[in-house]
mmCIF file of C-alpha atoms in Angstrom:
data_model
loop_
_atom_site.group_PDB
_atom_site.id
_atom_site.type_symbol
_atom_site.label_atom_id
_atom_site.label_comp_id
_atom_site.label_asym_id
_atom_site.label_seq_id
_atom_site.Cartn_x
_atom_site.Cartn_y
_atom_site.Cartn_z
ATOM 1 C CA MET Z 28 7.560 34.096 -116.702
ATOM 2 C CA PRO Z 29 9.248 31.201 -117.161
ATOM 3 C CA ALA Z 30 8.425 28.253 -114.383
ATOM 4 C CA GLU Z 31 11.375 28.124 -111.471
ATOM 5 C CA PRO Z 32 13.275 24.873 -111.543
ATOM 6 C CA SER Z 33 12.331 22.047 -110.216
ATOM 7 C CA GLY Z 34 15.927 20.527 -109.623
ATOM 8 C CA ALA Z 35 18.031 19.756 -106.789
ATOM 9 C CA SER Z 36 17.945 22.476 -103.582
ATOM 10 C CA TYR Z 37 19.801 22.874 -100.344
ATOM 11 C CA ALA Z 38 16.271 21.838 -99.054
ATOM 12 C CA ALA Z 39 16.153 18.480 -100.957
ATOM 13 C CA ALA Z 40 19.708 17.807 -99.593
ATOM 14 C CA GLY Z 41 18.459 17.830 -95.671
ATOM 15 C CA VAL Z 42 19.339 21.707 -94.887
ATOM 16 C CA ASP Z 43 16.505 23.358 -93.191
ATOM 17 C CA ILE Z 44 17.767 27.404 -94.099
ATOM 18 C CA GLU Z 45 14.425 28.251 -92.094
ATOM 19 C CA ALA Z 46 14.704 25.804 -88.964
ATOM 20 C CA GLY Z 47 18.046 26.986 -88.577
ATOM 21 C CA ASP Z 48 16.497 30.948 -87.983
ATOM 22 C CA ARG Z 49 13.911 29.867 -85.997
ATOM 23 C CA ALA Z 50 16.670 28.382 -83.379
ATOM 24 C CA VAL Z 51 18.593 31.282 -83.013
ATOM 25 C CA GLN Z 52 15.298 33.111 -82.486
ATOM 26 C CA LEU Z 53 14.666 30.088 -79.074
ATOM 27 C CA MET Z 54 18.542 30.805 -78.346
ATOM 28 C CA LYS Z 55 18.211 34.231 -78.174
ATOM 29 C CA GLU Z 56 16.732 34.803 -74.409
ATOM 30 C CA TRP Z 57 19.463 31.970 -73.206
ATOM 31 C CA VAL Z 58 22.063 33.972 -74.809
ATOM 32 C CA LYS Z 59 20.900 37.181 -72.907
ATOM 33 C CA LYS Z 60 21.695 35.764 -69.839
ATOM 34 C CA ALA Z 61 25.062 34.647 -70.286
ATOM 35 C CA GLN Z 62 27.008 38.409 -71.030
ATOM 36 C CA ARG Z 63 29.273 40.483 -69.124
ATOM 37 C CA PRO Z 64 29.668 43.982 -68.700
ATOM 38 C CA GLU Z 65 32.251 43.621 -71.628
ATOM 39 C CA SER Z 66 29.764 41.691 -73.939
ATOM 40 C CA VAL Z 67 29.457 43.869 -77.469
ATOM 41 C CA GLY Z 68 26.581 43.542 -79.991
ATOM 42 C CA ALA Z 69 23.783 41.167 -80.462
ATOM 43 C CA LEU Z 70 23.375 37.705 -81.508
ATOM 44 C CA GLY Z 71 23.581 36.631 -85.246
ATOM 45 C CA GLY Z 72 26.570 38.635 -86.162
ATOM 46 C CA PHE Z 73 29.685 37.173 -87.960
ATOM 47 C CA ALA Z 74 31.784 37.286 -85.001
ATOM 48 C CA GLY Z 75 31.019 38.188 -81.116
ATOM 49 C CA LEU Z 76 32.792 41.244 -80.004
ATOM 50 C CA PHE Z 77 34.448 41.765 -76.205
ATOM 51 C CA ASP Z 78 35.862 44.979 -74.966
ATOM 52 C CA ALA Z 79 38.842 44.545 -74.396
ATOM 53 C CA SER Z 80 39.383 47.991 -72.764
ATOM 54 C CA ALA Z 81 38.722 46.225 -69.310
ATOM 55 C CA LEU Z 82 42.311 44.758 -69.613
ATOM 56 C CA LYS Z 83 43.854 48.174 -68.898
ATOM 57 C CA ARG Z 84 43.623 47.176 -65.438
ATOM 58 C CA TYR Z 85 46.181 44.936 -65.797
ATOM 59 C CA GLU Z 86 49.821 45.629 -65.700
ATOM 60 C CA ARG Z 87 51.013 42.323 -68.291
ATOM 61 C CA PRO Z 88 47.809 40.502 -69.348
ATOM 62 C CA LEU Z 89 48.039 37.464 -70.361
ATOM 63 C CA LEU Z 90 45.398 35.639 -72.661
ATOM 64 C CA ALA Z 91 44.799 32.190 -71.974
ATOM 65 C CA SER Z 92 42.791 30.429 -74.359
ATOM 66 C CA ALA Z 93 41.209 26.666 -74.498
ATOM 67 C CA THR Z 94 38.795 24.399 -76.408
ATOM 68 C CA ASP Z 95 37.336 21.199 -75.936
ATOM 69 C CA GLY Z 96 34.134 18.737 -76.265
ATOM 70 C CA VAL Z 97 32.109 17.057 -74.261
ATOM 71 C CA GLY Z 98 33.271 13.331 -75.683
ATOM 72 C CA THR Z 99 30.291 10.080 -75.853
ATOM 73 C CA LYS Z 100 28.243 11.860 -73.462
ATOM 74 C CA VAL Z 101 26.497 13.229 -76.203
ATOM 75 C CA ALA Z 102 24.981 9.536 -76.900
ATOM 76 C CA VAL Z 103 23.412 9.390 -72.890
ATOM 77 C CA ALA Z 104 21.897 12.840 -73.776
ATOM 78 C CA GLN Z 105 20.276 11.699 -76.992
ATOM 79 C CA ARG Z 106 19.196 8.020 -75.976
ATOM 80 C CA MET Z 107 17.126 10.543 -73.255
ATOM 81 C CA ASP Z 108 16.123 12.885 -75.254
ATOM 82 C CA GLN Z 109 17.145 15.229 -72.659
ATOM 83 C CA HIS Z 110 19.671 18.144 -74.118
ATOM 84 C CA ASP Z 111 19.736 21.079 -71.862
ATOM 85 C CA THR Z 112 22.581 19.582 -69.561
ATOM 86 C CA ILE Z 113 25.270 18.923 -72.046
ATOM 87 C CA GLY Z 114 25.806 22.376 -72.479
ATOM 88 C CA HIS Z 115 26.699 22.710 -68.940
ATOM 89 C CA ASP Z 116 29.291 20.115 -69.308
ATOM 90 C CA LEU Z 117 30.830 21.715 -72.390
ATOM 91 C CA VAL Z 118 31.886 24.920 -70.506
ATOM 92 C CA ALA Z 119 32.951 22.970 -67.509
ATOM 93 C CA MET Z 120 35.608 20.963 -69.775
ATOM 94 C CA VAL Z 121 36.897 24.370 -71.319
ATOM 95 C CA VAL Z 122 36.590 26.948 -68.217
ATOM 96 C CA ASP Z 123 38.061 24.693 -65.767
ATOM 97 C CA ASP Z 124 41.229 24.319 -67.824
ATOM 98 C CA LEU Z 125 41.458 27.826 -67.941
ATOM 99 C CA VAL Z 126 41.564 28.682 -64.703
ATOM 100 C CA VAL Z 127 44.636 25.986 -63.817
ATOM 101 C CA CYS Z 128 46.904 28.758 -64.947
ATOM 102 C CA GLY Z 129 44.920 31.129 -62.780
ATOM 103 C CA ALA Z 130 43.015 32.999 -65.493
ATOM 104 C CA GLU Z 131 39.369 34.419 -65.147
ATOM 105 C CA PRO Z 132 36.963 32.740 -68.009
ATOM 106 C CA LEU Z 133 36.070 36.105 -70.147
ATOM 107 C CA PHE Z 134 34.065 34.706 -72.974
ATOM 108 C CA MET Z 135 33.115 31.508 -75.170
ATOM 109 C CA THR Z 136 32.351 30.341 -78.414
ATOM 110 C CA ASP Z 137 30.012 27.486 -79.177
ATOM 111 C CA TYR Z 138 29.946 24.883 -81.934
ATOM 112 C CA VAL Z 139 26.766 22.777 -83.038
ATOM 113 C CA CYS Z 140 26.951 19.977 -85.180
ATOM 114 C CA VAL Z 141 23.582 18.095 -85.609
ATOM 115 C CA GLY Z 142 22.179 15.641 -88.179
ATOM 116 C CA LYS Z 143 18.937 18.063 -88.273
ATOM 117 C CA VAL Z 144 17.904 21.184 -87.409
ATOM 118 C CA VAL Z 145 15.061 20.917 -84.541
ATOM 119 C CA PRO Z 146 14.901 24.285 -83.365
ATOM 120 C CA GLU Z 147 13.669 23.250 -80.009
ATOM 121 C CA ARG Z 148 16.397 20.910 -79.414
ATOM 122 C CA VAL Z 149 19.270 23.484 -80.517
ATOM 123 C CA ALA Z 150 17.737 26.010 -78.063
ATOM 124 C CA GLN Z 151 17.835 23.683 -75.039
ATOM 125 C CA ILE Z 152 21.635 22.764 -75.812
ATOM 126 C CA VAL Z 153 22.347 26.685 -76.252
ATOM 127 C CA LYS Z 154 20.217 27.192 -72.722
ATOM 128 C CA GLY Z 155 22.712 24.478 -70.933
ATOM 129 C CA ILE Z 156 25.324 26.521 -72.549
ATOM 130 C CA ALA Z 157 24.365 29.877 -71.331
ATOM 131 C CA GLU Z 158 22.923 28.695 -67.990
ATOM 132 C CA GLY Z 159 27.110 27.095 -67.443
ATOM 133 C CA CYS Z 160 28.263 30.514 -68.541
ATOM 134 C CA VAL Z 161 26.371 32.079 -65.669
ATOM 135 C CA LEU Z 162 27.901 29.913 -63.474
ATOM 136 C CA ALA Z 163 31.558 30.723 -64.781
ATOM 137 C CA GLY Z 164 31.182 34.134 -64.818
ATOM 138 C CA CYS Z 165 32.051 34.498 -68.201
ATOM 139 C CA ALA Z 166 30.072 35.393 -71.334
ATOM 140 C CA LEU Z 167 28.593 33.437 -74.307
ATOM 141 C CA VAL Z 168 29.297 35.707 -77.109
ATOM 142 C CA GLY Z 169 28.448 33.914 -80.512
ATOM 143 C CA GLY Z 170 28.515 30.390 -81.952
ATOM 144 C CA GLU Z 171 27.794 28.630 -85.017
ATOM 145 C CA THR Z 172 25.035 25.718 -85.323
ATOM 146 C CA ALA Z 173 25.650 23.646 -88.600
ATOM 147 C CA GLU Z 174 23.704 20.924 -90.202
ATOM 148 C CA HIS Z 175 25.295 17.837 -91.555
ATOM 149 C CA PRO Z 176 22.443 15.160 -92.944
ATOM 150 C CA GLY Z 177 24.034 12.000 -94.453
ATOM 151 C CA LEU Z 178 27.202 12.944 -91.952
ATOM 152 C CA LEU Z 179 24.880 12.409 -88.621
ATOM 153 C CA GLY Z 180 21.659 10.843 -87.826
ATOM 154 C CA PRO Z 181 18.461 12.917 -87.771
ATOM 155 C CA ASP Z 182 18.748 12.687 -83.995
ATOM 156 C CA GLU Z 183 22.467 13.083 -84.216
ATOM 157 C CA TYR Z 184 24.594 16.332 -82.405
ATOM 158 C CA ASP Z 185 27.874 17.305 -81.326
ATOM 159 C CA VAL Z 186 29.016 20.411 -79.564
ATOM 160 C CA ALA Z 187 32.567 22.077 -79.137
ATOM 161 C CA GLY Z 188 33.634 25.117 -77.461
ATOM 162 C CA ALA Z 189 36.410 27.338 -77.003
ATOM 163 C CA GLY Z 190 36.659 29.708 -74.279
ATOM 164 C CA THR Z 191 39.540 32.936 -73.569
ATOM 165 C CA GLY Z 192 40.139 34.236 -69.811
ATOM 166 C CA VAL Z 193 43.160 36.524 -68.699
ATOM 167 C CA VAL Z 194 45.392 36.373 -65.930
ATOM 168 C CA GLU Z 195 48.245 38.660 -64.721
ATOM 169 C CA ALA Z 196 51.580 37.591 -66.039
ATOM 170 C CA ASP Z 197 53.319 37.562 -62.654
ATOM 171 C CA ALA Z 198 50.206 35.352 -61.085
ATOM 172 C CA VAL Z 199 50.480 32.522 -63.382
ATOM 173 C CA LEU Z 200 50.117 29.124 -61.452
ATOM 174 C CA GLY Z 201 51.516 26.236 -62.412
ATOM 175 C CA ALA Z 202 54.600 23.927 -61.583
ATOM 176 C CA ASP Z 203 57.159 26.505 -61.366
ATOM 177 C CA ARG Z 204 55.464 27.817 -57.806
ATOM 178 C CA ILE Z 205 55.144 24.162 -56.418
ATOM 179 C CA ARG Z 206 57.162 23.445 -53.452
ATOM 180 C CA SER Z 207 58.263 20.082 -51.341
ATOM 181 C CA GLY Z 208 56.170 20.415 -48.116
ATOM 182 C CA ASP Z 209 52.950 21.865 -50.232
ATOM 183 C CA VAL Z 210 49.339 20.152 -49.653
ATOM 184 C CA VAL Z 211 47.526 18.585 -52.485
ATOM 185 C CA ILE Z 212 43.542 19.862 -51.704
ATOM 186 C CA ALA Z 213 41.083 17.846 -53.433
ATOM 187 C CA MET Z 214 37.434 19.098 -54.490
ATOM 188 C CA ALA Z 215 34.953 16.772 -54.975
ATOM 189 C CA SER Z 216 33.715 16.117 -58.361
ATOM 190 C CA SER Z 217 29.730 15.891 -59.040
ATOM 191 C CA GLY Z 218 29.935 12.332 -60.597
ATOM 192 C CA LEU Z 219 31.964 10.845 -63.889
ATOM 193 C CA HIS Z 220 31.917 14.313 -65.237
ATOM 194 C CA SER Z 221 32.242 14.436 -68.840
ATOM 195 C CA ASN Z 222 35.155 12.001 -69.682
ATOM 196 C CA GLY Z 223 35.525 8.268 -69.597
ATOM 197 C CA TYR Z 224 32.002 7.726 -71.495
ATOM 198 C CA SER Z 225 32.977 5.583 -74.099
ATOM 199 C CA LEU Z 226 34.135 2.814 -71.265
ATOM 200 C CA VAL Z 227 31.379 3.791 -69.115
ATOM 201 C CA ARG Z 228 28.865 2.831 -72.337
ATOM 202 C CA HIS Z 229 30.758 -0.179 -72.948
ATOM 203 C CA VAL Z 230 30.458 -1.499 -69.493
ATOM 204 C CA LEU Z 231 26.915 -0.635 -68.343
ATOM 205 C CA PHE Z 232 24.939 -1.054 -71.784
ATOM 206 C CA GLU Z 233 26.873 -3.483 -73.610
ATOM 207 C CA ARG Z 234 28.395 -5.745 -71.170
ATOM 208 C CA ALA Z 235 25.432 -5.398 -68.248
ATOM 209 C CA GLY Z 236 22.785 -4.398 -70.699
ATOM 210 C CA TRP Z 237 21.323 -2.220 -68.348
ATOM 211 C CA ALA Z 238 18.743 0.200 -69.603
ATOM 212 C CA LEU Z 239 19.069 4.013 -68.733
ATOM 213 C CA GLU Z 240 15.474 4.154 -67.296
ATOM 214 C CA ARG Z 241 16.513 1.519 -64.938
ATOM 215 C CA HIS Z 242 16.479 2.805 -61.028
ATOM 216 C CA VAL Z 243 19.287 2.215 -59.205
ATOM 217 C CA PRO Z 244 19.397 2.094 -55.201
ATOM 218 C CA GLU Z 245 22.621 3.481 -55.005
ATOM 219 C CA PHE Z 246 22.395 6.240 -56.969
ATOM 220 C CA GLY Z 247 18.942 7.030 -55.418
ATOM 221 C CA ARG Z 248 17.354 7.799 -58.949
ATOM 222 C CA THR Z 249 17.619 6.140 -62.652
ATOM 223 C CA LEU Z 250 20.963 4.899 -64.006
ATOM 224 C CA GLY Z 251 20.574 7.721 -67.069
ATOM 225 C CA GLU Z 252 19.563 10.648 -64.428
ATOM 226 C CA GLU Z 253 23.115 9.616 -62.754
ATOM 227 C CA LEU Z 254 25.182 9.258 -65.985
ATOM 228 C CA LEU Z 255 23.608 12.855 -67.084
ATOM 229 C CA GLU Z 256 24.811 14.911 -63.707
ATOM 230 C CA PRO Z 257 26.789 17.719 -65.074
ATOM 231 C CA THR Z 258 30.277 18.333 -64.475
ATOM 232 C CA LYS Z 259 30.709 20.214 -61.753
ATOM 233 C CA ILE Z 260 32.036 24.015 -62.839
ATOM 234 C CA TYR Z 261 34.982 25.208 -60.290
ATOM 235 C CA SER Z 262 36.327 28.511 -61.699
ATOM 236 C CA LEU Z 263 34.972 31.250 -59.533
ATOM 237 C CA ASP Z 264 36.117 28.654 -56.526
ATOM 238 C CA CYS Z 265 39.246 28.844 -57.812
ATOM 239 C CA LEU Z 266 39.861 31.808 -58.499
ATOM 240 C CA ALA Z 267 38.446 33.194 -55.164
ATOM 241 C CA LEU Z 268 40.963 30.732 -53.721
ATOM 242 C CA ALA Z 269 43.475 32.537 -55.872
ATOM 243 C CA ARG Z 270 42.422 35.921 -54.827
ATOM 244 C CA THR Z 271 42.022 35.337 -51.181
ATOM 245 C CA HIS Z 272 45.114 32.780 -50.587
ATOM 246 C CA GLU Z 273 48.406 31.711 -51.438
ATOM 247 C CA VAL Z 274 47.455 28.792 -54.130
ATOM 248 C CA HIS Z 275 50.592 27.619 -56.313
ATOM 249 C CA ALA Z 276 49.140 25.810 -58.986
ATOM 250 C CA PHE Z 277 45.404 23.834 -59.884
ATOM 251 C CA ALA Z 278 45.010 21.073 -61.769
ATOM 252 C CA HIS Z 279 41.474 19.882 -63.389
ATOM 253 C CA ILE Z 280 41.007 16.303 -63.127
ATOM 254 C CA THR Z 281 39.665 14.835 -66.902
ATOM 255 C CA GLY Z 282 40.874 11.910 -68.946
ATOM 256 C CA GLY Z 283 43.785 10.491 -67.460
ATOM 257 C CA GLY Z 284 42.462 10.503 -63.957
ATOM 258 C CA LEU Z 285 44.319 12.264 -61.086
ATOM 259 C CA ALA Z 286 47.811 11.210 -61.222
ATOM 260 C CA GLY Z 287 47.711 11.927 -65.449
ATOM 261 C CA ASN Z 288 46.404 15.254 -64.811
ATOM 262 C CA LEU Z 289 48.096 16.289 -61.719
ATOM 263 C CA ALA Z 290 51.430 15.271 -63.141
ATOM 264 C CA ARG Z 291 50.835 17.996 -65.826
ATOM 265 C CA VAL Z 292 51.979 20.591 -63.082
ATOM 266 C CA MET Z 293 54.276 19.088 -61.195
ATOM 267 C CA PRO Z 294 58.031 19.806 -61.406
ATOM 268 C CA ASP Z 295 60.180 17.641 -62.339
ATOM 269 C CA GLU Z 296 62.143 17.204 -59.240
ATOM 270 C CA LEU Z 297 59.072 16.559 -56.963
ATOM 271 C CA HIS Z 298 56.570 14.220 -56.353
ATOM 272 C CA ALA Z 299 52.814 14.141 -55.264
ATOM 273 C CA ARG Z 300 51.701 12.022 -53.066
ATOM 274 C CA ILE Z 301 47.763 11.234 -52.731
ATOM 275 C CA ASP Z 302 45.924 9.439 -49.908
ATOM 276 C CA ARG Z 303 43.328 6.770 -50.970
ATOM 277 C CA THR Z 304 42.221 6.463 -47.593
ATOM 278 C CA THR Z 305 40.990 10.235 -47.374
ATOM 279 C CA TRP Z 306 37.526 9.868 -49.855
ATOM 280 C CA SER Z 307 35.165 7.505 -51.098
ATOM 281 C CA PRO Z 308 34.904 7.821 -54.648
ATOM 282 C CA GLY Z 309 31.462 7.247 -54.915
ATOM 283 C CA ALA Z 310 28.515 5.019 -56.089
ATOM 284 C CA VAL Z 311 29.223 5.085 -59.926
ATOM 285 C CA PHE Z 312 32.694 4.252 -60.256
ATOM 286 C CA ASP Z 313 32.276 1.426 -57.940
ATOM 287 C CA LEU Z 314 29.552 0.421 -60.489
ATOM 288 C CA VAL Z 315 31.687 0.487 -63.070
ATOM 289 C CA GLY Z 316 34.057 -1.366 -61.744
ATOM 290 C CA ARG Z 317 32.366 -4.375 -60.680
ATOM 291 C CA ALA Z 318 29.829 -3.916 -63.664
ATOM 292 C CA GLY Z 319 33.090 -4.288 -65.927
ATOM 293 C CA ASP Z 320 35.462 -5.837 -63.780
ATOM 294 C CA VAL Z 321 37.585 -3.344 -64.748
ATOM 295 C CA ALA Z 322 41.150 -3.338 -62.849
ATOM 296 C CA ARG Z 323 41.659 0.354 -59.961
ATOM 297 C CA SER Z 324 44.222 1.149 -62.803
ATOM 298 C CA GLU Z 325 41.886 1.379 -65.596
ATOM 299 C CA LEU Z 326 39.747 3.163 -64.033
ATOM 300 C CA GLU Z 327 42.007 5.630 -61.914
ATOM 301 C CA SER Z 328 43.606 6.062 -65.545
ATOM 302 C CA THR Z 329 40.463 7.150 -66.861
ATOM 303 C CA LEU Z 330 37.685 8.391 -64.834
ATOM 304 C CA ASN Z 331 38.331 11.506 -62.009
ATOM 305 C CA MET Z 332 37.266 8.593 -59.432
ATOM 306 C CA GLY Z 333 35.080 11.432 -57.001
ATOM 307 C CA VAL Z 334 38.022 14.359 -57.537
ATOM 308 C CA GLY Z 335 37.070 16.740 -59.949
ATOM 309 C CA MET Z 336 39.889 19.542 -59.315
ATOM 310 C CA VAL Z 337 42.795 19.713 -57.300
ATOM 311 C CA ALA Z 338 44.808 22.452 -55.527
ATOM 312 C CA VAL Z 339 48.217 23.095 -54.112
ATOM 313 C CA VAL Z 340 48.594 25.227 -51.499
ATOM 314 C CA PRO Z 341 51.527 26.139 -48.967
ATOM 315 C CA PRO Z 342 50.983 24.320 -45.622
ATOM 316 C CA GLU Z 343 49.548 27.596 -43.915
ATOM 317 C CA SER Z 344 47.069 28.200 -46.388
ATOM 318 C CA VAL Z 345 45.619 25.022 -45.798
ATOM 319 C CA ALA Z 346 43.050 25.998 -43.337
ATOM 320 C CA GLY Z 347 41.924 29.188 -44.966
ATOM 321 C CA VAL Z 348 41.625 27.051 -48.413
ATOM 322 C CA LEU Z 349 39.464 24.552 -46.866
ATOM 323 C CA ALA Z 350 37.284 27.053 -44.892
ATOM 324 C CA THR Z 351 36.785 29.298 -48.320
ATOM 325 C CA LEU Z 352 35.490 25.800 -49.937
ATOM 326 C CA GLU Z 353 33.212 25.039 -47.355
ATOM 327 C CA GLU Z 354 31.721 28.581 -47.563
ATOM 328 C CA ARG Z 355 31.212 27.918 -51.265
ATOM 329 C CA GLY Z 356 29.787 24.399 -51.270
ATOM 330 C CA VAL Z 357 32.940 23.058 -51.983
ATOM 331 C CA GLY Z 358 33.360 19.180 -50.659
ATOM 332 C CA ALA Z 359 37.387 19.332 -50.467
ATOM 333 C CA TRP Z 360 39.742 17.467 -48.070
ATOM 334 C CA VAL Z 361 43.611 17.033 -47.681
ATOM 335 C CA ALA Z 362 44.068 14.395 -50.022
ATOM 336 C CA GLY Z 363 48.194 14.347 -50.302
ATOM 337 C CA GLU Z 364 51.522 16.518 -50.172
ATOM 338 C CA VAL Z 365 54.424 17.328 -52.263
ATOM 339 C CA ALA Z 366 57.597 16.014 -51.634
ATOM 340 C CA GLY Z 367 61.362 15.170 -53.647
ATOM 341 C CA ARG Z 368 60.975 12.777 -56.453
ATOM 342 C CA THR Z 369 61.843 9.236 -55.693
ATOM 343 C CA GLU Z 370 63.899 6.866 -57.773
ATOM 344 C CA ASP Z 371 61.339 5.497 -59.691
ATOM 345 C CA GLY Z 372 60.843 9.159 -61.339
ATOM 346 C CA GLU Z 373 56.989 9.124 -60.825
ATOM 347 C CA ALA Z 374 55.181 12.716 -60.751
ATOM 348 C CA VAL Z 375 52.007 11.533 -58.834
ATOM 349 C CA THR Z 376 51.543 8.516 -56.723
ATOM 350 C CA LEU Z 377 48.671 6.856 -55.313
ATOM 351 C CA SER Z 378 48.692 4.808 -51.916
ATOM 352 C CA GLY Z 379 46.276 2.886 -49.614
ATOM 353 C CA ASP Z 380 42.762 1.675 -50.379
ATOM 354 C CA TYR Z 381 39.501 4.237 -50.805
ATOM 355 C CA ALA Z 382 37.497 4.753 -47.576
ATOM 356 C CA SER Z 383 34.570 2.446 -47.550
#
């Protein structure tokens, strides 16, 4: 028989199909844990399947969709060589956008792009995604791992995901439900969450020159451990509130900060007055501000400042909402109120100084 040609090959170009297959085998055990009764089929197909007959119980089901990534927080995970939490961040960024309108997250798909497939590393990333889906109450029905040599370095990767949820048409939450006199309830964040890391890395690594291994007394742990703290997932907590109390709106506090994201659900004729004296943002926010001499306005428009989600509720719901969140282990407090729009036209205003 003639000899096989010795020219170019996919492997020589940097793509290892066998490593990709091994990554799929390693991640299967984690994906199995992130299922719902409606999940259909096994990992490895061309498309994920979800039994939509469950939607028959709805009078008029509206499907909600969201997609997101985790931004440059992945750079911290790569530098620390710790990859099992970044997927948790990904799920949080997607499902907590879905739940803002009152939608129950049903399923997610993920996209993991790597410079070189290291099966164990890919499996750790997917492990975090699967664990996040369990916490969010949704299924991980599929995904894609792509190897891009030459575009990404061997140890570089990025992740993205898309989610689908469902909400009854007459139960959609948002601006049209908010009334003057409503109360803004803040839910505590778990830290920086997964936005603003370009600013954080610039300040702490480039300007301050801090190492990830540095122990920070204010944190009680290393800088790297603080920066990799997973983003809190609020979806089941928010759904519990919407099902047991009157809730008018939620706002997921990500890029743009508290004012910028709460403004997205405020009606044109109303504005929310937020009182900074009702909480202390936490040590990491103070550290970034001091280390980079960052103005408070810049911090507040970039980071969550200790508030990861807010609920806008009528006054009669406040006690019950706070009690439910306390039962569920979610730190929460009254942070402000809704009133008529002021002459300056601002949708959200923050006043006072943060509690020390």
